[in-house]
Amino acid sequence: MTKKDIPSIVTTPDPRLRQKSEKVHQIDDETKRIIDEMIASSLAWEEEHEFELSAAMAAPQLGYNKRIIVVREDMSNKDNATFVPLINPVVIKTEGKIIEDYEGCLSVPSIYGKVGRPYKARIKAVTENGEEVRLKATGFLARTLLHEIDHLDGVLFIDHIKDQTDAFYKLNDKGDLEPLDYDKYIKNNKDLFPDEEE
């Protein structure tokens, strides 16, 4: 796939990020093309962001409202560009202590947040080959899977912390996270969040 063929990542406040995605009923050439585009877009984004790792992506982030995610095989190694596709992922169970940690999102540029999520998650999904798999994830992998599955239901990480004025951060030019001015970046950007009155 050439650079000009790689689709752009959809960013807030694009309404496609707020739609519930459809189940994939057949793993066909279109499904595999979407997966290839997701991986290529993740890596292209990463090339442009010196201090950041593209850990995963959900299909709605490219404008496809399909229940597909890709997760990096080794999140501790930026040189490993292998991603694992998961189709129709479902959270079976979460357990363990709620851990607060930083999250970012390719579709929410320049904003990070300290989000509380369960330490453990059990996930059921289908592989690209049509095989059903069950995953027991802990720590950062559990967080990543829950973050991506949220995308499939039109939920962004900022939704979990939108009322916490001290939970938002930005990346400075040295690659360090520093607190955001909540009033400036959030209250003046109401289009980041869906209309709660609907």
PDB file of C-alpha atoms in Angstrom:
ATOM      1  CA  MET A   1       0.000   0.000   0.000  1.00  0.00           C
ATOM      2  CA  THR A   2       1.518   3.327  -1.074  1.00  0.00           C
ATOM      3  CA  LYS A   3       1.426   6.375   1.168  1.00  0.00           C
ATOM      4  CA  LYS A   4      -1.185   8.093  -0.987  1.00  0.00           C
ATOM      5  CA  ASP A   5      -3.475   5.044  -0.602  1.00  0.00           C
ATOM      6  CA  ILE A   6      -3.384   5.144   3.200  1.00  0.00           C
ATOM      7  CA  PRO A   7      -6.651   6.669   4.498  1.00  0.00           C
ATOM      8  CA  SER A   8      -6.657   9.553   6.934  1.00  0.00           C
ATOM      9  CA  ILE A   9      -7.603   8.963  10.552  1.00  0.00           C
ATOM     10  CA  VAL A  10     -11.028  10.327  11.516  1.00  0.00           C
ATOM     11  CA  THR A  11     -10.819  12.810  14.387  1.00  0.00           C
ATOM     12  CA  THR A  12     -13.262  14.512  16.738  1.00  0.00           C
ATOM     13  CA  PRO A  13     -15.863  15.884  16.365  1.00  0.00           C
ATOM     14  CA  ASP A  14     -16.594  13.698  13.294  1.00  0.00           C
ATOM     15  CA  PRO A  15     -20.011  12.080  13.984  1.00  0.00           C
ATOM     16  CA  ARG A  16     -18.845   8.693  12.675  1.00  0.00           C
ATOM     17  CA  LEU A  17     -16.861   8.291  15.886  1.00  0.00           C
ATOM     18  CA  ARG A  18     -20.143   8.456  17.826  1.00  0.00           C
ATOM     19  CA  GLN A  19     -22.005   5.742  15.899  1.00  0.00           C
ATOM     20  CA  LYS A  20     -22.435   2.177  17.106  1.00  0.00           C
ATOM     21  CA  SER A  21     -20.620  -0.170  14.742  1.00  0.00           C
ATOM     22  CA  GLU A  22     -22.189  -3.094  12.925  1.00  0.00           C
ATOM     23  CA  LYS A  23     -21.247  -6.699  13.526  1.00  0.00           C
ATOM     24  CA  VAL A  24     -19.145  -8.308  10.798  1.00  0.00           C
ATOM     25  CA  HIS A  25     -21.179 -11.232   9.437  1.00  0.00           C
ATOM     26  CA  GLN A  26     -18.702 -12.417   6.837  1.00  0.00           C
ATOM     27  CA  ILE A  27     -14.922 -12.095   6.791  1.00  0.00           C
ATOM     28  CA  ASP A  28     -14.374 -11.236   3.143  1.00  0.00           C
ATOM     29  CA  ASP A  29     -11.930  -9.258   1.010  1.00  0.00           C
ATOM     30  CA  GLU A  30     -13.451  -5.978   2.219  1.00  0.00           C
ATOM     31  CA  THR A  31     -12.854  -6.992   5.850  1.00  0.00           C
ATOM     32  CA  LYS A  32      -9.241  -7.819   5.089  1.00  0.00           C
ATOM     33  CA  ARG A  33      -8.776  -4.558   3.157  1.00  0.00           C
ATOM     34  CA  ILE A  34     -10.091  -2.576   6.142  1.00  0.00           C
ATOM     35  CA  ILE A  35      -7.674  -4.430   8.440  1.00  0.00           C
ATOM     36  CA  ASP A  36      -4.740  -3.679   6.111  1.00  0.00           C
ATOM     37  CA  GLU A  37      -5.726  -0.005   5.984  1.00  0.00           C
ATOM     38  CA  MET A  38      -6.006   0.158   9.783  1.00  0.00           C
ATOM     39  CA  ILE A  39      -2.508  -1.239  10.258  1.00  0.00           C
ATOM     40  CA  ALA A  40      -1.017   0.999   7.548  1.00  0.00           C
ATOM     41  CA  SER A  41      -2.709   4.103   9.000  1.00  0.00           C
ATOM     42  CA  SER A  42      -1.538   3.251  12.524  1.00  0.00           C
ATOM     43  CA  LEU A  43       2.065   2.943  11.380  1.00  0.00           C
ATOM     44  CA  ALA A  44       1.893   6.072   9.208  1.00  0.00           C
ATOM     45  CA  TRP A  45       0.589   8.053  12.203  1.00  0.00           C
ATOM     46  CA  GLU A  46       3.371   6.669  14.364  1.00  0.00           C
ATOM     47  CA  GLU A  47       6.044   7.782  11.890  1.00  0.00           C
ATOM     48  CA  GLU A  48       4.857  11.370  12.362  1.00  0.00           C
ATOM     49  CA  HIS A  49       4.835  11.205  16.191  1.00  0.00           C
ATOM     50  CA  GLU A  50       8.317  10.800  17.611  1.00  0.00           C
ATOM     51  CA  PHE A  51       7.359  10.147  21.225  1.00  0.00           C
ATOM     52  CA  GLU A  52       4.179   8.104  20.724  1.00  0.00           C
ATOM     53  CA  LEU A  53       3.314   4.486  19.980  1.00  0.00           C
ATOM     54  CA  SER A  54       0.265   3.422  18.004  1.00  0.00           C
ATOM     55  CA  ALA A  55      -0.922   0.575  20.228  1.00  0.00           C
ATOM     56  CA  ALA A  56      -4.221  -0.181  18.526  1.00  0.00           C
ATOM     57  CA  MET A  57      -6.988   1.102  16.282  1.00  0.00           C
ATOM     58  CA  ALA A  58     -10.715   0.544  15.778  1.00  0.00           C
ATOM     59  CA  ALA A  59     -12.368   0.575  12.346  1.00  0.00           C
ATOM     60  CA  PRO A  60     -14.517   3.676  13.081  1.00  0.00           C
ATOM     61  CA  GLN A  61     -11.275   5.646  13.320  1.00  0.00           C
ATOM     62  CA  LEU A  62     -11.007   5.256   9.544  1.00  0.00           C
ATOM     63  CA  GLY A  63     -14.713   5.903   9.033  1.00  0.00           C
ATOM     64  CA  TYR A  64     -15.769   2.238   8.831  1.00  0.00           C
ATOM     65  CA  ASN A  65     -18.513   1.439  11.326  1.00  0.00           C
ATOM     66  CA  LYS A  66     -17.587  -2.232  11.525  1.00  0.00           C
ATOM     67  CA  ARG A  67     -16.739  -4.137  14.696  1.00  0.00           C
ATOM     68  CA  ILE A  68     -13.046  -4.608  13.942  1.00  0.00           C
ATOM     69  CA  ILE A  69      -9.997  -3.666  15.991  1.00  0.00           C
ATOM     70  CA  VAL A  70      -6.275  -4.234  15.542  1.00  0.00           C
ATOM     71  CA  VAL A  71      -3.919  -4.469  18.517  1.00  0.00           C
ATOM     72  CA  ARG A  72      -0.139  -4.291  18.423  1.00  0.00           C
ATOM     73  CA  GLU A  73       1.538  -7.613  19.128  1.00  0.00           C
ATOM     74  CA  ASP A  74       4.326  -6.113  21.263  1.00  0.00           C
ATOM     75  CA  MET A  75       3.512  -2.737  22.798  1.00  0.00           C
ATOM     76  CA  SER A  76       6.938  -2.394  24.375  1.00  0.00           C
ATOM     77  CA  ASN A  77       8.771  -2.508  21.041  1.00  0.00           C
ATOM     78  CA  LYS A  78       8.147   0.245  18.492  1.00  0.00           C
ATOM     79  CA  ASP A  79      10.236  -1.704  15.959  1.00  0.00           C
ATOM     80  CA  ASN A  80       7.726  -4.564  15.978  1.00  0.00           C
ATOM     81  CA  ALA A  81       5.070  -3.469  13.474  1.00  0.00           C
ATOM     82  CA  THR A  82       2.910  -6.602  13.790  1.00  0.00           C
ATOM     83  CA  PHE A  83      -0.755  -6.108  14.714  1.00  0.00           C
ATOM     84  CA  VAL A  84      -3.355  -8.721  15.683  1.00  0.00           C
ATOM     85  CA  PRO A  85      -6.813  -8.205  14.133  1.00  0.00           C
ATOM     86  CA  LEU A  86      -9.847  -8.994  16.314  1.00  0.00           C
ATOM     87  CA  ILE A  87     -13.306  -9.098  14.743  1.00  0.00           C
ATOM     88  CA  ASN A  88     -16.556  -8.664  16.688  1.00  0.00           C
ATOM     89  CA  PRO A  89     -14.763  -8.378  20.050  1.00  0.00           C
ATOM     90  CA  VAL A  90     -16.994  -8.647  23.109  1.00  0.00           C
ATOM     91  CA  VAL A  91     -16.155  -7.951  26.742  1.00  0.00           C
ATOM     92  CA  ILE A  92     -17.184 -11.066  28.665  1.00  0.00           C
ATOM     93  CA  LYS A  93     -16.074  -9.868  32.074  1.00  0.00           C
ATOM     94  CA  THR A  94     -13.944  -7.276  33.803  1.00  0.00           C
ATOM     95  CA  GLU A  95     -12.489  -7.690  37.271  1.00  0.00           C
ATOM     96  CA  GLY A  96      -9.793  -6.506  39.599  1.00  0.00           C
ATOM     97  CA  LYS A  97      -8.985  -3.117  41.016  1.00  0.00           C
ATOM     98  CA  ILE A  98      -9.806   0.008  38.996  1.00  0.00           C
ATOM     99  CA  ILE A  99      -6.471   1.447  37.912  1.00  0.00           C
ATOM    100  CA  GLU A 100      -6.038   5.036  36.738  1.00  0.00           C
ATOM    101  CA  ASP A 101      -3.531   5.483  33.939  1.00  0.00           C
ATOM    102  CA  TYR A 102      -2.900   7.717  30.942  1.00  0.00           C
ATOM    103  CA  GLU A 103      -4.720   7.152  27.668  1.00  0.00           C
ATOM    104  CA  GLY A 104      -4.458   8.886  24.342  1.00  0.00           C
ATOM    105  CA  CYS A 105      -6.269   8.354  21.073  1.00  0.00           C
ATOM    106  CA  LEU A 106      -5.380   8.832  17.427  1.00  0.00           C
ATOM    107  CA  SER A 107      -8.861  10.311  16.937  1.00  0.00           C
ATOM    108  CA  VAL A 108      -8.565  12.832  19.784  1.00  0.00           C
ATOM    109  CA  PRO A 109      -5.427  14.738  18.783  1.00  0.00           C
ATOM    110  CA  SER A 110      -3.149  16.317  21.386  1.00  0.00           C
ATOM    111  CA  ILE A 111      -5.245  15.293  24.413  1.00  0.00           C
ATOM    112  CA  TYR A 112      -4.440  12.644  26.996  1.00  0.00           C
ATOM    113  CA  GLY A 113      -6.436  11.642  30.026  1.00  0.00           C
ATOM    114  CA  LYS A 114      -6.019   9.710  33.253  1.00  0.00           C
ATOM    115  CA  VAL A 115      -8.771   7.097  32.955  1.00  0.00           C
ATOM    116  CA  GLY A 116      -9.818   4.477  35.478  1.00  0.00           C
ATOM    117  CA  ARG A 117     -10.313   0.976  34.057  1.00  0.00           C
ATOM    118  CA  PRO A 118     -10.418  -2.536  35.530  1.00  0.00           C
ATOM    119  CA  TYR A 119      -7.059  -4.295  35.784  1.00  0.00           C
ATOM    120  CA  LYS A 120      -8.377  -7.492  34.144  1.00  0.00           C
ATOM    121  CA  ALA A 121     -10.614  -8.099  31.131  1.00  0.00           C
ATOM    122  CA  ARG A 122     -11.853 -11.239  29.422  1.00  0.00           C
ATOM    123  CA  ILE A 123     -12.565 -10.758  25.725  1.00  0.00           C
ATOM    124  CA  LYS A 124     -14.153 -12.981  23.096  1.00  0.00           C
ATOM    125  CA  ALA A 125     -13.458 -12.288  19.415  1.00  0.00           C
ATOM    126  CA  VAL A 126     -12.946 -13.855  15.993  1.00  0.00           C
ATOM    127  CA  THR A 127      -9.597 -13.875  14.184  1.00  0.00           C
ATOM    128  CA  GLU A 128      -9.044 -12.906  10.567  1.00  0.00           C
ATOM    129  CA  ASN A 129      -9.223 -16.640   9.783  1.00  0.00           C
ATOM    130  CA  GLY A 130     -12.649 -16.992  11.362  1.00  0.00           C
ATOM    131  CA  GLU A 131     -11.454 -18.760  14.507  1.00  0.00           C
ATOM    132  CA  GLU A 132     -13.090 -17.800  17.807  1.00  0.00           C
ATOM    133  CA  VAL A 133     -10.606 -16.819  20.508  1.00  0.00           C
ATOM    134  CA  ARG A 134     -10.931 -15.929  24.183  1.00  0.00           C
ATOM    135  CA  LEU A 135      -8.381 -13.632  25.726  1.00  0.00           C
ATOM    136  CA  LYS A 136      -7.491 -12.994  29.355  1.00  0.00           C
ATOM    137  CA  ALA A 137      -5.819  -9.605  29.459  1.00  0.00           C
ATOM    138  CA  THR A 138      -4.323  -7.638  32.332  1.00  0.00           C
ATOM    139  CA  GLY A 139      -2.821  -4.198  32.792  1.00  0.00           C
ATOM    140  CA  PHE A 140      -2.115  -2.124  29.703  1.00  0.00           C
ATOM    141  CA  LEU A 141      -3.410  -4.776  27.272  1.00  0.00           C
ATOM    142  CA  ALA A 142      -6.739  -4.934  29.115  1.00  0.00           C
ATOM    143  CA  ARG A 143      -6.926  -1.137  29.052  1.00  0.00           C
ATOM    144  CA  THR A 144      -6.146  -1.038  25.332  1.00  0.00           C
ATOM    145  CA  LEU A 145      -8.773  -3.647  24.473  1.00  0.00           C
ATOM    146  CA  LEU A 146     -11.437  -1.864  26.529  1.00  0.00           C
ATOM    147  CA  HIS A 147     -10.505   1.474  24.926  1.00  0.00           C
ATOM    148  CA  GLU A 148     -10.842   0.029  21.411  1.00  0.00           C
ATOM    149  CA  ILE A 149     -14.088  -1.829  22.116  1.00  0.00           C
ATOM    150  CA  ASP A 150     -15.470   1.459  23.463  1.00  0.00           C
ATOM    151  CA  HIS A 151     -14.828   2.914  19.996  1.00  0.00           C
ATOM    152  CA  LEU A 152     -17.127   0.285  18.492  1.00  0.00           C
ATOM    153  CA  ASP A 153     -19.958   1.639  20.658  1.00  0.00           C
ATOM    154  CA  GLY A 154     -19.250   5.296  19.858  1.00  0.00           C
ATOM    155  CA  VAL A 155     -17.506   5.959  23.180  1.00  0.00           C
ATOM    156  CA  LEU A 156     -14.231   7.894  23.469  1.00  0.00           C
ATOM    157  CA  PHE A 157     -11.839   7.846  26.420  1.00  0.00           C
ATOM    158  CA  ILE A 158     -12.603  11.499  27.141  1.00  0.00           C
ATOM    159  CA  ASP A 159     -16.226  10.534  27.891  1.00  0.00           C
ATOM    160  CA  HIS A 160     -15.053   8.692  31.013  1.00  0.00           C
ATOM    161  CA  ILE A 161     -13.377  11.783  32.467  1.00  0.00           C
ATOM    162  CA  LYS A 162     -15.245  14.755  30.978  1.00  0.00           C
ATOM    163  CA  ASP A 163     -16.241  16.086  34.395  1.00  0.00           C
ATOM    164  CA  GLN A 164     -12.803  15.642  35.988  1.00  0.00           C
ATOM    165  CA  THR A 165     -11.003  18.935  35.550  1.00  0.00           C
ATOM    166  CA  ASP A 166      -7.651  17.519  36.665  1.00  0.00           C
ATOM    167  CA  ALA A 167      -7.675  14.420  34.427  1.00  0.00           C
ATOM    168  CA  PHE A 168      -6.616  15.978  31.097  1.00  0.00           C
ATOM    169  CA  TYR A 169      -3.050  16.303  29.817  1.00  0.00           C
ATOM    170  CA  LYS A 170      -1.041  17.273  26.750  1.00  0.00           C
ATOM    171  CA  LEU A 171       2.319  16.120  25.407  1.00  0.00           C
ATOM    172  CA  ASN A 172       5.020  18.791  25.461  1.00  0.00           C
ATOM    173  CA  ASP A 173       7.846  19.130  22.939  1.00  0.00           C
ATOM    174  CA  LYS A 174      10.088  16.903  25.098  1.00  0.00           C
ATOM    175  CA  GLY A 175       7.597  14.030  25.048  1.00  0.00           C
ATOM    176  CA  ASP A 176       6.414  14.534  28.639  1.00  0.00           C
ATOM    177  CA  LEU A 177       2.796  14.803  29.745  1.00  0.00           C
ATOM    178  CA  GLU A 178       1.736  17.991  31.487  1.00  0.00           C
ATOM    179  CA  PRO A 179      -1.695  19.115  32.769  1.00  0.00           C
ATOM    180  CA  LEU A 180      -4.054  20.822  30.332  1.00  0.00           C
ATOM    181  CA  ASP A 181      -5.947  23.991  31.100  1.00  0.00           C
ATOM    182  CA  TYR A 182      -9.386  22.371  31.386  1.00  0.00           C
ATOM    183  CA  ASP A 183     -11.351  25.562  30.796  1.00  0.00           C
ATOM    184  CA  LYS A 184      -9.369  26.438  27.697  1.00  0.00           C
ATOM    185  CA  TYR A 185      -9.231  23.035  26.026  1.00  0.00           C
ATOM    186  CA  ILE A 186     -12.404  21.265  27.135  1.00  0.00           C
ATOM    187  CA  LYS A 187     -15.121  23.713  28.119  1.00  0.00           C
ATOM    188  CA  ASN A 188     -14.417  25.729  24.972  1.00  0.00           C
ATOM    189  CA  ASN A 189     -14.614  22.580  22.824  1.00  0.00           C
ATOM    190  CA  LYS A 190     -18.096  21.278  23.588  1.00  0.00           C
ATOM    191  CA  ASP A 191     -18.215  19.583  20.177  1.00  0.00           C
ATOM    192  CA  LEU A 192     -15.881  16.919  21.606  1.00  0.00           C
ATOM    193  CA  PHE A 193     -18.869  15.440  23.410  1.00  0.00           C
ATOM    194  CA  PRO A 194     -22.287  14.322  22.116  1.00  0.00           C
ATOM    195  CA  ASP A 195     -25.308  16.353  23.100  1.00  0.00           C
ATOM    196  CA  GLU A 196     -26.333  14.902  26.471  1.00  0.00           C
ATOM    197  CA  GLU A 197     -29.861  16.294  26.169  1.00  0.00           C
ATOM    198  CA  GLU A 198     -30.749  14.029  23.239  1.00  0.00           C
TER     199      GLU A 198
END
